[in-house]
PDB file of C-alpha atoms in Angstrom:
ATOM      1  CA  MET B   1     162.663  87.428 122.457  1.00 92.00           C
ATOM      2  CA  VAL B   2     160.691  84.604 120.756  1.00 93.00           C
ATOM      3  CA  SER B   3     159.800  83.165 124.154  1.00 92.00           C
ATOM      4  CA  ARG B   4     158.591  86.573 125.349  1.00 90.00           C
ATOM      5  CA  VAL B   5     156.097  86.852 122.461  1.00 92.00           C
ATOM      6  CA  GLY B   6     154.942  83.223 122.977  1.00 92.00           C
ATOM      7  CA  LEU B   7     156.301  81.828 119.708  1.00 92.00           C
ATOM      8  CA  SER B   8     158.970  79.374 120.975  1.00 92.00           C
ATOM      9  CA  GLU B   9     157.078  76.343 119.541  1.00 92.00           C
ATOM     10  CA  ARG B  10     157.118  78.012 116.029  1.00 91.00           C
ATOM     11  CA  PHE B  11     160.937  78.494 115.882  1.00 92.00           C
ATOM     12  CA  ARG B  12     164.059  76.439 115.898  1.00 94.00           C
ATOM     13  CA  ILE B  13     166.963  78.699 116.654  1.00 95.00           C
ATOM     14  CA  ASP B  14     170.590  77.559 116.894  1.00 95.00           C
ATOM     15  CA  SER B  15     174.085  78.907 116.753  1.00 95.00           C
ATOM     16  CA  CYS B  16     177.191  77.418 115.243  1.00 96.00           C
ATOM     17  CA  GLY B  17     180.522  78.323 113.795  1.00 94.00           C
ATOM     18  CA  THR B  18     182.697  77.634 110.798  1.00 93.00           C
ATOM     19  CA  TYR B  19     185.826  76.963 112.736  1.00 90.00           C
ATOM     20  CA  SER B  20     186.218  73.541 114.449  1.00 91.00           C
ATOM     21  CA  GLY B  21     188.719  74.588 117.183  1.00 90.00           C
ATOM     22  CA  HIS B  22     186.008  75.214 119.817  1.00 93.00           C
ATOM     23  CA  ILE B  23     183.567  72.318 119.300  1.00 96.00           C
ATOM     24  CA  GLY B  24     181.914  71.311 122.508  1.00 97.00           C
ATOM     25  CA  GLN B  25     183.279  74.285 124.473  1.00 97.00           C
ATOM     26  CA  PRO B  26     180.938  76.578 126.520  1.00 97.00           C
ATOM     27  CA  PRO B  27     180.744  80.262 125.775  1.00 96.00           C
ATOM     28  CA  ASP B  28     183.553  82.582 126.915  1.00 96.00           C
ATOM     29  CA  PRO B  29     182.996  83.385 130.675  1.00 97.00           C
ATOM     30  CA  ARG B  30     182.775  87.110 129.795  1.00 97.00           C
ATOM     31  CA  ALA B  31     180.030  86.432 127.256  1.00 97.00           C
ATOM     32  CA  LYS B  32     178.135  84.383 129.838  1.00 97.00           C
ATOM     33  CA  GLU B  33     178.465  87.134 132.405  1.00 98.00           C
ATOM     34  CA  HIS B  34     177.339  89.931 130.144  1.00 98.00           C
ATOM     35  CA  ALA B  35     174.447  87.892 128.677  1.00 97.00           C
ATOM     36  CA  LEU B  36     173.256  86.922 132.194  1.00 98.00           C
ATOM     37  CA  ARG B  37     173.188  90.594 133.201  1.00 97.00           C
ATOM     38  CA  ARG B  38     170.641  91.054 130.474  1.00 96.00           C
ATOM     39  CA  GLY B  39     168.595  88.005 131.459  1.00 95.00           C
ATOM     40  CA  TYR B  40     170.026  85.510 128.977  1.00 95.00           C
ATOM     41  CA  ASP B  41     171.403  82.262 130.432  1.00 96.00           C
ATOM     42  CA  ILE B  42     173.756  80.833 127.761  1.00 96.00           C
ATOM     43  CA  SER B  43     175.745  78.722 130.157  1.00 96.00           C
ATOM     44  CA  ASP B  44     174.318  75.445 128.731  1.00 96.00           C
ATOM     45  CA  SER B  45     175.336  76.383 125.171  1.00 97.00           C
ATOM     46  CA  ARG B  46     178.188  74.524 123.490  1.00 97.00           C
ATOM     47  CA  ALA B  47     179.998  75.392 120.355  1.00 97.00           C
ATOM     48  CA  ARG B  48     179.117  73.268 117.325  1.00 97.00           C
ATOM     49  CA  LEU B  49     180.306  73.285 113.778  1.00 97.00           C
ATOM     50  CA  LEU B  50     178.012  74.260 110.880  1.00 97.00           C
ATOM     51  CA  ARG B  51     176.691  71.114 109.133  1.00 97.00           C
ATOM     52  CA  THR B  52     175.670  70.961 105.496  1.00 94.00           C
ATOM     53  CA  ASP B  53     172.181  69.994 106.455  1.00 96.00           C
ATOM     54  CA  ASP B  54     171.827  73.296 108.358  1.00 97.00           C
ATOM     55  CA  PHE B  55     171.259  74.957 105.078  1.00 97.00           C
ATOM     56  CA  VAL B  56     168.178  72.886 104.530  1.00 96.00           C
ATOM     57  CA  THR B  57     166.978  72.719 108.164  1.00 96.00           C
ATOM     58  CA  PHE B  58     166.915  76.481 108.780  1.00 96.00           C
ATOM     59  CA  ASP B  59     165.158  79.134 106.773  1.00 95.00           C
ATOM     60  CA  HIS B  60     167.731  81.762 107.684  1.00 96.00           C
ATOM     61  CA  ILE B  61     171.541  81.241 107.969  1.00 98.00           C
ATOM     62  CA  LEU B  62     172.882  84.477 109.451  1.00 98.00           C
ATOM     63  CA  ALA B  63     176.424  85.689 109.599  1.00 98.00           C
ATOM     64  CA  MET B  64     177.649  88.325 112.073  1.00 98.00           C
ATOM     65  CA  ASP B  65     180.243  89.698 109.756  1.00 97.00           C
ATOM     66  CA  GLN B  66     181.363  89.879 106.157  1.00 97.00           C
ATOM     67  CA  GLY B  67     184.077  87.199 106.499  1.00 97.00           C
ATOM     68  CA  HIS B  68     181.613  84.664 107.858  1.00 96.00           C
ATOM     69  CA  LEU B  69     179.093  85.683 105.193  1.00 98.00           C
ATOM     70  CA  ARG B  70     181.523  84.939 102.403  1.00 97.00           C
ATOM     71  CA  GLU B  71     182.345  81.541 104.061  1.00 97.00           C
ATOM     72  CA  LEU B  72     178.643  80.623 104.464  1.00 97.00           C
ATOM     73  CA  GLN B  73     177.932  81.651 100.816  1.00 97.00           C
ATOM     74  CA  ARG B  74     180.829  79.543  99.696  1.00 96.00           C
ATOM     75  CA  LEU B  75     179.465  76.455 101.649  1.00 96.00           C
ATOM     76  CA  ALA B  76     175.866  76.871 100.682  1.00 97.00           C
ATOM     77  CA  THR B  77     174.568  74.993  97.669  1.00 94.00           C
ATOM     78  CA  PRO B  78     172.801  76.972  94.947  1.00 94.00           C
ATOM     79  CA  PRO B  79     169.252  76.109  96.109  1.00 94.00           C
ATOM     80  CA  THR B  80     169.963  77.262  99.675  1.00 96.00           C
ATOM     81  CA  ARG B  81     172.367  80.192  99.059  1.00 96.00           C
ATOM     82  CA  ASP B  82     169.452  82.761  99.313  1.00 96.00           C
ATOM     83  CA  ARG B  83     169.029  81.594 102.976  1.00 96.00           C
ATOM     84  CA  VAL B  84     172.445  83.127 103.757  1.00 98.00           C
ATOM     85  CA  GLN B  85     172.318  86.764 104.967  1.00 97.00           C
ATOM     86  CA  LEU B  86     174.169  89.202 107.119  1.00 98.00           C
ATOM     87  CA  PHE B  87     172.427  89.375 110.537  1.00 98.00           C
ATOM     88  CA  LEU B  88     172.326  93.123 110.669  1.00 98.00           C
ATOM     89  CA  ASP B  89     170.759  93.408 107.241  1.00 97.00           C
ATOM     90  CA  PHE B  90     167.563  92.927 109.181  1.00 97.00           C
ATOM     91  CA  ALA B  91     168.279  96.141 111.014  1.00 97.00           C
ATOM     92  CA  PRO B  92     169.194  98.691 108.271  1.00 96.00           C
ATOM     93  CA  HIS B  93     168.486 101.522 110.709  1.00 96.00           C
ATOM     94  CA  LEU B  94     171.576 100.644 112.806  1.00 96.00           C
ATOM     95  CA  PRO B  95     174.827 102.407 112.007  1.00 94.00           C
ATOM     96  CA  ALA B  96     176.825  99.116 112.046  1.00 97.00           C
ATOM     97  CA  ARG B  97     176.632  96.411 109.352  1.00 97.00           C
ATOM     98  CA  GLU B  98     178.514  93.858 111.369  1.00 98.00           C
ATOM     99  CA  VAL B  99     178.568  92.524 114.902  1.00 98.00           C
ATOM    100  CA  PRO B 100     182.211  92.774 115.941  1.00 96.00           C
ATOM    101  CA  ASP B 101     183.702  89.845 117.746  1.00 95.00           C
ATOM    102  CA  PRO B 102     184.387  91.035 121.327  1.00 97.00           C
ATOM    103  CA  TYR B 103     186.694  88.099 122.107  1.00 94.00           C
ATOM    104  CA  TYR B 104     189.963  90.139 122.143  1.00 95.00           C
ATOM    105  CA  GLY B 105     188.211  93.268 123.667  1.00 96.00           C
ATOM    106  CA  GLU B 106     187.197  94.500 126.961  1.00 96.00           C
ATOM    107  CA  SER B 107     183.891  94.636 128.804  1.00 96.00           C
ATOM    108  CA  ALA B 108     182.493  97.499 126.680  1.00 97.00           C
ATOM    109  CA  ASP B 109     183.041  95.403 123.566  1.00 98.00           C
ATOM    110  CA  PHE B 110     180.826  92.661 124.884  1.00 98.00           C
ATOM    111  CA  GLU B 111     178.209  95.210 125.784  1.00 98.00           C
ATOM    112  CA  ARG B 112     178.356  96.743 122.319  1.00 97.00           C
ATOM    113  CA  ALA B 113     178.057  93.320 120.690  1.00 98.00           C
ATOM    114  CA  LEU B 114     175.003  92.554 122.840  1.00 98.00           C
ATOM    115  CA  ASP B 115     173.452  95.914 122.082  1.00 97.00           C
ATOM    116  CA  LEU B 116     173.810  95.125 118.332  1.00 98.00           C
ATOM    117  CA  ILE B 117     172.512  91.607 118.758  1.00 97.00           C
ATOM    118  CA  GLU B 118     169.481  92.629 120.726  1.00 97.00           C
ATOM    119  CA  ARG B 119     168.579  95.363 118.213  1.00 97.00           C
ATOM    120  CA  GLY B 120     169.212  93.065 115.257  1.00 97.00           C
ATOM    121  CA  ALA B 121     167.213  90.228 116.823  1.00 97.00           C
ATOM    122  CA  ALA B 122     164.259  92.540 117.482  1.00 97.00           C
ATOM    123  CA  SER B 123     164.201  93.533 113.786  1.00 97.00           C
ATOM    124  CA  LEU B 124     164.667  90.000 112.655  1.00 97.00           C
ATOM    125  CA  LEU B 125     161.737  88.866 114.834  1.00 97.00           C
ATOM    126  CA  ILE B 126     159.488  91.473 113.225  1.00 96.00           C
ATOM    127  CA  ALA B 127     160.526  90.278 109.728  1.00 95.00           C
ATOM    128  CA  VAL B 128     160.079  86.618 110.586  1.00 94.00           C
ATOM    129  CA  ARG B 129     156.713  87.176 112.112  1.00 92.00           C
ATOM    130  CA  LYS B 130     155.623  88.726 108.914  1.00 92.00           C
ATOM    131  CA  GLU B 131     156.815  85.603 107.038  1.00 89.00           C
ATOM    132  CA  LEU B 132     154.537  83.479 109.301  1.00 85.00           C
ATOM    133  CA  ARG B 133     151.404  85.362 108.218  1.00 82.00           C
TER     134      ARG B 133
END
């Protein structure tokens, strides 16, 4: 979305986890398949673990669910704790507050997660563009 609006050079976007068990692994094949159907090639992505300097490097540290939100808040230092937010807080118009992990689900669960991510990302982009002004 950032690329489509010509702002790639203004943003540094990354993804990471709080669990070290998947470090270096590519996304789940089902996630790659569903993302590619929507025009997102995530095949070069690799799992990485959250680093303490991420709290300083990034203006927003976003959790997909309440469990991860609590973990991120626990790991953040007081000066950076306000950077930690729930991703879908940027999309209060949506009925969901969390993006459910589709890993143990079926195809429809991956589609639902992508629906929420796309809608949340669109709202996040609007909010972040306002911060740039």
